[in-house]
Coordinates of N, CA and C in Angstrom, one line a residue:
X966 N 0.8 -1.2 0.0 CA 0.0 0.0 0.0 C 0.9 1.3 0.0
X967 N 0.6 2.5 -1.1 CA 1.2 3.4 -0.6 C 1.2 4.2 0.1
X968 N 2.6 4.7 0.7 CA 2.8 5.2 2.6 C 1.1 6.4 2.4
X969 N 1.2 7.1 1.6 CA 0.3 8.2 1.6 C -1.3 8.1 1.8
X970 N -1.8 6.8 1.3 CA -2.5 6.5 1.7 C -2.8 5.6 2.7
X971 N -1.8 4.7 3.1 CA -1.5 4.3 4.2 C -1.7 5.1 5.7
X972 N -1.4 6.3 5.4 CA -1.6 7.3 6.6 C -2.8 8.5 6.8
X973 N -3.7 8.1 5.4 CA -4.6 8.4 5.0 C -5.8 7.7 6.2
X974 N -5.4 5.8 5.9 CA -6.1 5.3 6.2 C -6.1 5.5 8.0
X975 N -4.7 5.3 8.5 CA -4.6 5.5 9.9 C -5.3 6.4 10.6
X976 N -5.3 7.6 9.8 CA -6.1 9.0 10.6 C -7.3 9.0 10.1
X977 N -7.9 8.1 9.3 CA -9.3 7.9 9.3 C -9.6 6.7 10.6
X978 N -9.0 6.0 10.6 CA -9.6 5.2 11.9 C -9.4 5.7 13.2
X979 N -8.3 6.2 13.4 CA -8.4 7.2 14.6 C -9.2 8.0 14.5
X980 N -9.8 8.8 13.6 CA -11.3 9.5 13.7 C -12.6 8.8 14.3
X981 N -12.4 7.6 13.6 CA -13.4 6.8 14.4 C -13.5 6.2 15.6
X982 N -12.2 5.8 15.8 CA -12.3 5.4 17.3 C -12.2 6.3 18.4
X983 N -11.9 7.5 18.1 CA -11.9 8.3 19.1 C -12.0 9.9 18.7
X984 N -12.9 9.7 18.3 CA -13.8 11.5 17.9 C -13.7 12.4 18.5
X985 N -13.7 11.8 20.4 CA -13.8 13.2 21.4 C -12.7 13.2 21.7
X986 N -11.3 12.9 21.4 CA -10.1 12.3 22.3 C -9.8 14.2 22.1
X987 N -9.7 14.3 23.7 CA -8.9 15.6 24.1 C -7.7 15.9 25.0
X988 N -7.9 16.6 25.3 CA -6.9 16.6 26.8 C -7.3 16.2 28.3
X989 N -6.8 15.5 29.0 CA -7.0 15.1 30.5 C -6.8 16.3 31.1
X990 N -6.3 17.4 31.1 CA -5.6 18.0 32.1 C -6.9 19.0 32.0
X991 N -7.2 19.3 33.9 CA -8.2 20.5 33.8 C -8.0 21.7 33.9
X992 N -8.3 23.1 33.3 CA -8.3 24.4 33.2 C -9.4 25.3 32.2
X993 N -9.0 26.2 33.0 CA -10.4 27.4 33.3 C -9.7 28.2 32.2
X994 N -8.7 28.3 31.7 CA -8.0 29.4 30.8 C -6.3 28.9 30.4
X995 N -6.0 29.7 29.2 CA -4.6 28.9 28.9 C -3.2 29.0 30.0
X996 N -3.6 30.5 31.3 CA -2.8 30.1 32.0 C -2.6 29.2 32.7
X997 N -3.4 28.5 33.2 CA -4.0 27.7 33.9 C -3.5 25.8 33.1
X998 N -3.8 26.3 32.0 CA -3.0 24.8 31.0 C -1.8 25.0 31.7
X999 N -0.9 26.1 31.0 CA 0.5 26.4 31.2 C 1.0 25.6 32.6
X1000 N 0.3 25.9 33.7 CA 0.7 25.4 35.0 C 1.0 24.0 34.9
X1001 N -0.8 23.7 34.7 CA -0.7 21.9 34.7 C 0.2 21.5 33.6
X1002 N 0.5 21.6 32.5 CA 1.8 21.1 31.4 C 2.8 20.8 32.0
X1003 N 3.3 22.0 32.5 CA 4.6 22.4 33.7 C 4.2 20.9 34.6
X1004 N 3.2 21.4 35.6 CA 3.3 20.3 36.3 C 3.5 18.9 35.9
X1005 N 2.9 18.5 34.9 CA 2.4 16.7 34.0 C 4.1 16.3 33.7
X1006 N 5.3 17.0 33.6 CA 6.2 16.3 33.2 C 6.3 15.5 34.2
X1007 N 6.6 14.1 33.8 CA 7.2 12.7 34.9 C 5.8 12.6 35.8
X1008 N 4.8 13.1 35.6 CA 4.0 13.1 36.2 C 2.7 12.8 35.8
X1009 N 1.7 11.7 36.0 CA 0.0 11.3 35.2 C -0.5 12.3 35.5
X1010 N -1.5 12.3 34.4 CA -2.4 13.6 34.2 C -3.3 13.6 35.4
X1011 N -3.7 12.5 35.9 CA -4.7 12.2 36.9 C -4.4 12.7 38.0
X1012 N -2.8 12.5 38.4 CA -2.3 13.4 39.7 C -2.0 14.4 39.5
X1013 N -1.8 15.1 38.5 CA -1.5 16.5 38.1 C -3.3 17.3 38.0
X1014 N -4.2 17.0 37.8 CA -5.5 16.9 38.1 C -6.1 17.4 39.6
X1015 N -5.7 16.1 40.3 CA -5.9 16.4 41.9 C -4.8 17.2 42.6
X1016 N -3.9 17.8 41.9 CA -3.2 18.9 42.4 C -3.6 20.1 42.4
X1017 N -4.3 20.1 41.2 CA -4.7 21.4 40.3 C -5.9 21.5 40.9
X1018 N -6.8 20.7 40.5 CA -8.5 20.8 41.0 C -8.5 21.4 42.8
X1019 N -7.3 21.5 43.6 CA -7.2 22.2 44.6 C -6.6 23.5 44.2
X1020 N -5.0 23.4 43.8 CA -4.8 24.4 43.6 C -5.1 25.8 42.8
X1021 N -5.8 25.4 42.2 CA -6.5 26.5 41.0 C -7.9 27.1 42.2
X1022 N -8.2 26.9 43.4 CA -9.1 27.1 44.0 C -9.0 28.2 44.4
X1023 N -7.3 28.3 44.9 CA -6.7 29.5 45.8 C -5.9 30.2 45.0
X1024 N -5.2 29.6 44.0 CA -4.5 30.5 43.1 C -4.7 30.8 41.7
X1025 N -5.1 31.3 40.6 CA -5.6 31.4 39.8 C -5.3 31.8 38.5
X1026 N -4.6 33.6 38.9 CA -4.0 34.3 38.2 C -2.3 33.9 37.9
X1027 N -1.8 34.6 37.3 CA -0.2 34.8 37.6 C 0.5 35.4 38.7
X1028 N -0.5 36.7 38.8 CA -0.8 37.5 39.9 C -0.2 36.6 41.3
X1029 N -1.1 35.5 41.1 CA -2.0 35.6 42.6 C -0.4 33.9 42.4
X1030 N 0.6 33.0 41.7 CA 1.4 32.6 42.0 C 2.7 33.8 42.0
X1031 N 2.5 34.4 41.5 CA 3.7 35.2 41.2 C 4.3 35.7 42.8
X1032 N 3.5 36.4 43.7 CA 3.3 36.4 44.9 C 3.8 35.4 46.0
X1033 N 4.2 34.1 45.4 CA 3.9 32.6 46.4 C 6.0 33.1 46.6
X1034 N 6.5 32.3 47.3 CA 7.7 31.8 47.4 C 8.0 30.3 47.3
X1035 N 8.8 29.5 46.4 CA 9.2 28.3 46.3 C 8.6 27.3 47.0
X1036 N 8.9 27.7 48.6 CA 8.7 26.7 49.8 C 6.6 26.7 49.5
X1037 N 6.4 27.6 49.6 CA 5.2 27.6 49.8 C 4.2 27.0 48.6
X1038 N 5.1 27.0 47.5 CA 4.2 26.6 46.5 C 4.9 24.9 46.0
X1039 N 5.6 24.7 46.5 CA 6.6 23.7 46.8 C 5.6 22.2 47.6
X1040 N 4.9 22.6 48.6 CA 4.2 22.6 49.5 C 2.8 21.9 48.6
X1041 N 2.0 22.9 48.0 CA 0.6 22.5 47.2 C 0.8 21.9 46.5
X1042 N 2.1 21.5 46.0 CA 2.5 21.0 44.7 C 3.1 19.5 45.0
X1043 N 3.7 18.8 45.8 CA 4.6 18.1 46.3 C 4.4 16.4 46.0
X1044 N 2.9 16.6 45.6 CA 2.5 15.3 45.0 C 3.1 14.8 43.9
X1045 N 3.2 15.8 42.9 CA 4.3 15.4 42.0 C 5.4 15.5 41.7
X1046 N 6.1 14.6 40.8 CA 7.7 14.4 40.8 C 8.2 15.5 40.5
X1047 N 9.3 16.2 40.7 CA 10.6 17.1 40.4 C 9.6 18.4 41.2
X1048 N 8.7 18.2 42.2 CA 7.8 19.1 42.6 C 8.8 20.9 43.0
X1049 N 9.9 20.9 43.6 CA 11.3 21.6 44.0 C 11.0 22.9 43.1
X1050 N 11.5 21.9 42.0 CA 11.9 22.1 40.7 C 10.8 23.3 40.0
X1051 N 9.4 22.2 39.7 CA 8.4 22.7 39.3 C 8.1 24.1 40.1
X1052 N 8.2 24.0 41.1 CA 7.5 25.2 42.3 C 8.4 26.8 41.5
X1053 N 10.0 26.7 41.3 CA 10.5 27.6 41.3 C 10.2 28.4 39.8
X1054 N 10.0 26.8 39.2 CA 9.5 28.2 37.6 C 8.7 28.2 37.2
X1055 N 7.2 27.5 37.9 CA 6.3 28.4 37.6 C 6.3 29.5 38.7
X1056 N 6.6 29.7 39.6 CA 6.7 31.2 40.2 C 7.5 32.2 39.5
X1057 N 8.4 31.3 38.4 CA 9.5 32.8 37.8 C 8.6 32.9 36.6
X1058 N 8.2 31.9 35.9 CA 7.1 32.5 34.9 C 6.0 32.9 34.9
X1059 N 5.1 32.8 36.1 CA 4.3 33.8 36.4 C 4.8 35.2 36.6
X1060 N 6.0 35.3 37.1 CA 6.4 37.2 37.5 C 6.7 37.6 36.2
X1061 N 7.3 36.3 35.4 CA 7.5 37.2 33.9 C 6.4 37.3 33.0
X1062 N 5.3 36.4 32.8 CA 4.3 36.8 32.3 C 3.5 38.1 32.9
X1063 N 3.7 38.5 34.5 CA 2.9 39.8 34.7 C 4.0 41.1 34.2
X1064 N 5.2 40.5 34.6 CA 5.7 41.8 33.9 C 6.1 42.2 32.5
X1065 N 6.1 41.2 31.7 CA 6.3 41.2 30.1 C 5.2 41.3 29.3
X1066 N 4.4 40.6 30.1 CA 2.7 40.3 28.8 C 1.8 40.5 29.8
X1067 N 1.7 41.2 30.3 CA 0.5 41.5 30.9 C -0.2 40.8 31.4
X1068 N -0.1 40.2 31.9 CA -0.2 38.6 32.6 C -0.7 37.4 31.5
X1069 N -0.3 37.6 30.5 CA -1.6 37.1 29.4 C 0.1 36.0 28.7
X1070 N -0.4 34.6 28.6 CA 0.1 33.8 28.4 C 0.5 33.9 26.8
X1071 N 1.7 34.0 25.8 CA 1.4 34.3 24.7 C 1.5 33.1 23.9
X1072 N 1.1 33.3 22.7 CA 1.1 32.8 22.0 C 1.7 32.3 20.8
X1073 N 2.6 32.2 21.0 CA 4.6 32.0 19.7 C 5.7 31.2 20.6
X1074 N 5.2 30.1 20.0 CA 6.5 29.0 20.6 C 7.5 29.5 21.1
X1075 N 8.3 30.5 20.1 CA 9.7 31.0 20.7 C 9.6 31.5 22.4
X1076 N 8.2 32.3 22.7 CA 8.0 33.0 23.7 C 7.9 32.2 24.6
X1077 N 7.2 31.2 24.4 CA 6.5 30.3 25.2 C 7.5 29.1 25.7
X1078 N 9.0 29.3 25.1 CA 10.0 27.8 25.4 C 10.8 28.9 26.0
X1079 N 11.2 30.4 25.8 CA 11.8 31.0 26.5 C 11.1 31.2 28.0
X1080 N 9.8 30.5 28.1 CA 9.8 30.1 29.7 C 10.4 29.7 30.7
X1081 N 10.4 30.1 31.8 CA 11.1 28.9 33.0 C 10.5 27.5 33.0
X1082 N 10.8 26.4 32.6 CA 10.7 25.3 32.8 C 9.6 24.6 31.6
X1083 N 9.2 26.0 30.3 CA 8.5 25.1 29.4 C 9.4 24.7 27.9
X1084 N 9.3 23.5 28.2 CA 9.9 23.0 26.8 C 9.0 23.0 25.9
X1085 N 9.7 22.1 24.7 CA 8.9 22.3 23.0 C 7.8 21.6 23.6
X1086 N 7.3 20.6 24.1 CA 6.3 20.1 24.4 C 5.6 20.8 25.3
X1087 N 5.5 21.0 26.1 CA 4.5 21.7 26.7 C 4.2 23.2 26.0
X1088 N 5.2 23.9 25.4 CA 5.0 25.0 24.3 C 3.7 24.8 23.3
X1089 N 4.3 23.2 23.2 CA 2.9 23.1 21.6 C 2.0 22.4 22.3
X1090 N 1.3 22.2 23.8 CA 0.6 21.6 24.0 C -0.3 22.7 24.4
X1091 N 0.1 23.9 25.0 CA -0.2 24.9 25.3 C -1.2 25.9 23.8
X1092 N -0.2 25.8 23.1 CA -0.2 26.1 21.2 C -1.7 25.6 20.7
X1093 N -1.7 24.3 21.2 CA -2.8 23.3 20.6 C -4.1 23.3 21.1
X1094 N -4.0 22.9 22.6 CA -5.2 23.0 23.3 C -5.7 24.3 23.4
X1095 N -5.2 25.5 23.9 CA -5.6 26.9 24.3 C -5.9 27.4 23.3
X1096 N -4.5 27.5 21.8 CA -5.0 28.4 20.9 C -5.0 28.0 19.8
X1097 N -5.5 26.7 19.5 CA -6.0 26.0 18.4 C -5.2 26.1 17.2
X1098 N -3.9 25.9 17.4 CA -2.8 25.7 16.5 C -2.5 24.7 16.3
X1099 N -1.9 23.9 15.1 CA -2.2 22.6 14.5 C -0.7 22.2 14.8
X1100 N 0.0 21.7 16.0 CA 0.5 21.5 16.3 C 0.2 20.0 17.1
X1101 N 1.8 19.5 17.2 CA 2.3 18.1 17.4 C 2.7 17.9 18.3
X1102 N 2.4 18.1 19.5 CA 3.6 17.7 20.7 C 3.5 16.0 20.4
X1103 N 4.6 15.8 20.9 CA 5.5 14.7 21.3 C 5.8 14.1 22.7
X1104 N 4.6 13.5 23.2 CA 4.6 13.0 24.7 C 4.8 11.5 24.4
X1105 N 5.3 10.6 25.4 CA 5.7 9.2 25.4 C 5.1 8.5 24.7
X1106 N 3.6 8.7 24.2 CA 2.6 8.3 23.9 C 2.4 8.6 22.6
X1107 N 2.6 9.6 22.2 CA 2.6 10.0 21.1 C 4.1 9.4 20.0
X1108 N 5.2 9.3 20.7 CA 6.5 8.7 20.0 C 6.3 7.4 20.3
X1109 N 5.5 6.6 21.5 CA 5.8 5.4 21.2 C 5.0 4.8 19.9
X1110 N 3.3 5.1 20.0 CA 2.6 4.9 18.8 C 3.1 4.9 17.7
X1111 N 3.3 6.5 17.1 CA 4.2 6.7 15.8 C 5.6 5.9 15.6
X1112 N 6.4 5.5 16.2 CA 7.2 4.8 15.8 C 6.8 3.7 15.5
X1113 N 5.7 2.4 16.5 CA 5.4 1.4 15.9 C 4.9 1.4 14.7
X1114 N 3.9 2.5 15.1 CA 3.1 2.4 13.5 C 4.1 2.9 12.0
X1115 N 4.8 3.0 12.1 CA 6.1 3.4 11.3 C 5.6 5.0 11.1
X1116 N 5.0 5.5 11.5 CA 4.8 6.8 10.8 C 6.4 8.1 11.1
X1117 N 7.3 7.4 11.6 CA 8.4 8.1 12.5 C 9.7 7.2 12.8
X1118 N 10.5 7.2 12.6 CA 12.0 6.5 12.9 C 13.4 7.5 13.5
X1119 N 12.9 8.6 14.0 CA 13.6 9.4 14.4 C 14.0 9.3 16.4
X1120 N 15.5 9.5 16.5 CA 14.9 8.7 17.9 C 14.9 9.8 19.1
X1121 N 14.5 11.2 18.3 CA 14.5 12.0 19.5 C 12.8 13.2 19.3
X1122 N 12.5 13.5 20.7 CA 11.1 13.7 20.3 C 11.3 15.4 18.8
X1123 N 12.0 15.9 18.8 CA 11.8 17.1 18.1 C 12.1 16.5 16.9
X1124 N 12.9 15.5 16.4 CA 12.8 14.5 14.8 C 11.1 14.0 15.4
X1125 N 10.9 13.5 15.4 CA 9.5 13.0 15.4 C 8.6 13.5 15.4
X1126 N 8.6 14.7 16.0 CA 7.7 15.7 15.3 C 7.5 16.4 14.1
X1127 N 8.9 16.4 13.5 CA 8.9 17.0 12.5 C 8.6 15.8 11.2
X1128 N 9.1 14.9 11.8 CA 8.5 13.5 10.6 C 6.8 13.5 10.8
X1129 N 6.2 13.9 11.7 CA 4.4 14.1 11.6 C 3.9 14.8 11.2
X1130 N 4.5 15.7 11.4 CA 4.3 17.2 10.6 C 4.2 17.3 9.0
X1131 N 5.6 16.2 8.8 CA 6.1 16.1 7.1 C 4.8 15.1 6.9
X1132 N 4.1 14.3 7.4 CA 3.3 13.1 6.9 C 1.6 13.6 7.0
X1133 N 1.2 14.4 8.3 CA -0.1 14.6 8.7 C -0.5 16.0 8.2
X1134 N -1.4 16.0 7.5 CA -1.7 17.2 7.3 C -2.6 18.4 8.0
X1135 N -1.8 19.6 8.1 CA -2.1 20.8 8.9 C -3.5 20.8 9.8
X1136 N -5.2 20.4 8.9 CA -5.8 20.9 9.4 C -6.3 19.1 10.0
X1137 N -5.4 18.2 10.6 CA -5.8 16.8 11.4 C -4.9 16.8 12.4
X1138 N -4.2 17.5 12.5 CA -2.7 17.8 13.2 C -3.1 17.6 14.6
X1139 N -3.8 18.8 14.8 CA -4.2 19.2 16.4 C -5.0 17.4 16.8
X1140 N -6.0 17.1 16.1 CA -7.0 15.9 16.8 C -6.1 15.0 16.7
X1141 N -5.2 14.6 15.6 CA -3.9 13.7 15.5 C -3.4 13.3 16.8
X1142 N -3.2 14.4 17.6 CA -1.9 14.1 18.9 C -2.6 13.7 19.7
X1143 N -4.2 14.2 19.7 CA -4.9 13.5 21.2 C -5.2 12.1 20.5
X1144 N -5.8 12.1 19.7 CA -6.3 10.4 19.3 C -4.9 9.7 19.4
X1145 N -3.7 9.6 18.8 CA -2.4 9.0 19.5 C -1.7 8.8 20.9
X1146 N -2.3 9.5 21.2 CA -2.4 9.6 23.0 C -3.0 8.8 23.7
X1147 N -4.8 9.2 23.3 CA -5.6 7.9 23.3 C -5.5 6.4 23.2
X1148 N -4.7 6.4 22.2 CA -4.6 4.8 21.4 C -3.5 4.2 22.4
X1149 N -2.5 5.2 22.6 CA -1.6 4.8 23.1 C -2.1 4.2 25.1
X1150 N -2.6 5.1 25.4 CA -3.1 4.8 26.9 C -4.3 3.7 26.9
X1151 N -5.1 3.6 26.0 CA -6.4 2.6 25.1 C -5.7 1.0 25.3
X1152 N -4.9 1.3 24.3 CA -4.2 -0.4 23.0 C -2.9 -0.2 22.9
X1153 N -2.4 0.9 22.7 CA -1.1 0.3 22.3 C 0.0 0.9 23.3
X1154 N -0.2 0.2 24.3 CA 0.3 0.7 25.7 C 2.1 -0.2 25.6
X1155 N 2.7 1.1 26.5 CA 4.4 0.8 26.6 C 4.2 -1.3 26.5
X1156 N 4.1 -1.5 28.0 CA 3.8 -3.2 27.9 C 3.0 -4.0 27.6
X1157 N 2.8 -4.9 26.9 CA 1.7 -5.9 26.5 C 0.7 -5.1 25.8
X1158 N 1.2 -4.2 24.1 CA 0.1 -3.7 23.8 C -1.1 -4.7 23.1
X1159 N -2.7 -4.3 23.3 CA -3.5 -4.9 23.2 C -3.3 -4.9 21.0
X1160 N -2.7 -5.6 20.9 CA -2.6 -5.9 19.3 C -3.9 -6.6 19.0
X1161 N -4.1 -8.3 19.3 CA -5.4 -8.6 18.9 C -6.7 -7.5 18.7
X1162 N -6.7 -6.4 19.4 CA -7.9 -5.3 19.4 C -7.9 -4.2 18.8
X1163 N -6.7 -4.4 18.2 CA -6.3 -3.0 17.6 C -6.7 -3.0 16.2
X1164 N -7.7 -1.8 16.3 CA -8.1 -1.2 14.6 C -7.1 -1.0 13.8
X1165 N -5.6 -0.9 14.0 CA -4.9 -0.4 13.0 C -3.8 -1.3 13.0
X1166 N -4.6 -2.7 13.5 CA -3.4 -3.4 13.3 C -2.5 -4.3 12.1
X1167 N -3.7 -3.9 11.2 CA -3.6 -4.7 9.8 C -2.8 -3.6 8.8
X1168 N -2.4 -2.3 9.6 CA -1.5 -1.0 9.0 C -0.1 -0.8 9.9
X1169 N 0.3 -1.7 11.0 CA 1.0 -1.8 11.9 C 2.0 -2.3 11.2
X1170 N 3.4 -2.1 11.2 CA 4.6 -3.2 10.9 C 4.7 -3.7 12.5
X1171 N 4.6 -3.2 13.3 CA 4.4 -4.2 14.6 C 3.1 -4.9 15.0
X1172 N 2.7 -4.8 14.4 CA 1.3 -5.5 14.9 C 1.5 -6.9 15.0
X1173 N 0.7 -7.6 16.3 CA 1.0 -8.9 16.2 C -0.7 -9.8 16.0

């Protein structure tokens, strides 16, 4: 089959199996994504969730972390991994979003990786979900699927993005990364993926 339609066919059945596949993470606004992103590295969405679903109660704005000190936000935060870490830059990128942008999270990758603590991934996840840019992040989930499925052989996530990019077209892009997310946490999970169940397994060079 050729690859073109081959990947034609893929992103047609991911349409079907998962139409609503969105984001886990919960927020009221894109600053509010920004946080949880920050928070979700090394970390499930589910507990980055029950961090937030508290934290977002008392703090809200940039304003209202920008204000906190490390230990303190260190503290709400602690449930998840590199928490130290996480505490110090979202407090520096909240002071820099109130004092550069007007507290208002922007919108241009460059801006958005020149963050404290946001990488290309959470840059374009931020990109995708908030402001509807047809954008690829590259989460575990997303590189492990595309590699099985051959759609990628690059073995670092910023090649692999750019090999989806070269393959998926602009306006499937954005639903692309959640349905491969989906699939990936669904069927085609790190150990024992469910192959026998899998819609795309007759397009798989791994499929068993």
């Amino acid at each position: 089959m050729p690859e073109g339609r081959r990947v034609r066919e893929i992103l047609e059945i991911l349409d079907r199996t998962y139409p609503d596949a969105r984001t886990a993470l919960h927020f009221n606004n894109p600053f509010q994504l920004l946080v949880a992103a920050i928070l979700s590295a090394q970390t499930t969405d589910r507990q980055v969730n029950s961090i937030t679903d508290r934290l977002f109660r008392h703090y809200r704005r940039p304003e209202d972390f920008a204000r906190l000190n490390p230990e303190e936000l260190a503290r709400e935060i602690q449930g998840c991994g590199l928490y130290r870490n996480k505490s110090k830059n979202i407090i520096a990128t909240s002071r820099i979003l109130v004092e550069k942008y007007n507290s208002r999270v922007p919108d241009r990758l460059e801006e958005l990786e020149s963050l404290p603590g946001v990488g290309r991934k959470t840059a374009n996840v931020v990109l995708n979900v908030a402001f509807g840019r047809p954008t690829i992040p590259v989460d575990t989930h997303v590189f492990r699927v595309s590699h099985r499925l051959g759609l990628a052989r690059s073995k670092t996530p910023e090649k692999t993005e750019e090999e989806l990019v070269s393959l998926i077209p602009e306006e499937r892009r954005r639903a692309a990364h959640h349905q491969l997310i989906a699939h990936g946490r669904q069927v085609c999970t790190a150990r024992s993926p469910r192959c026998p169940a899998c819609p795309l397994a007759h397009l798989c060079p791994e499929g068993k």
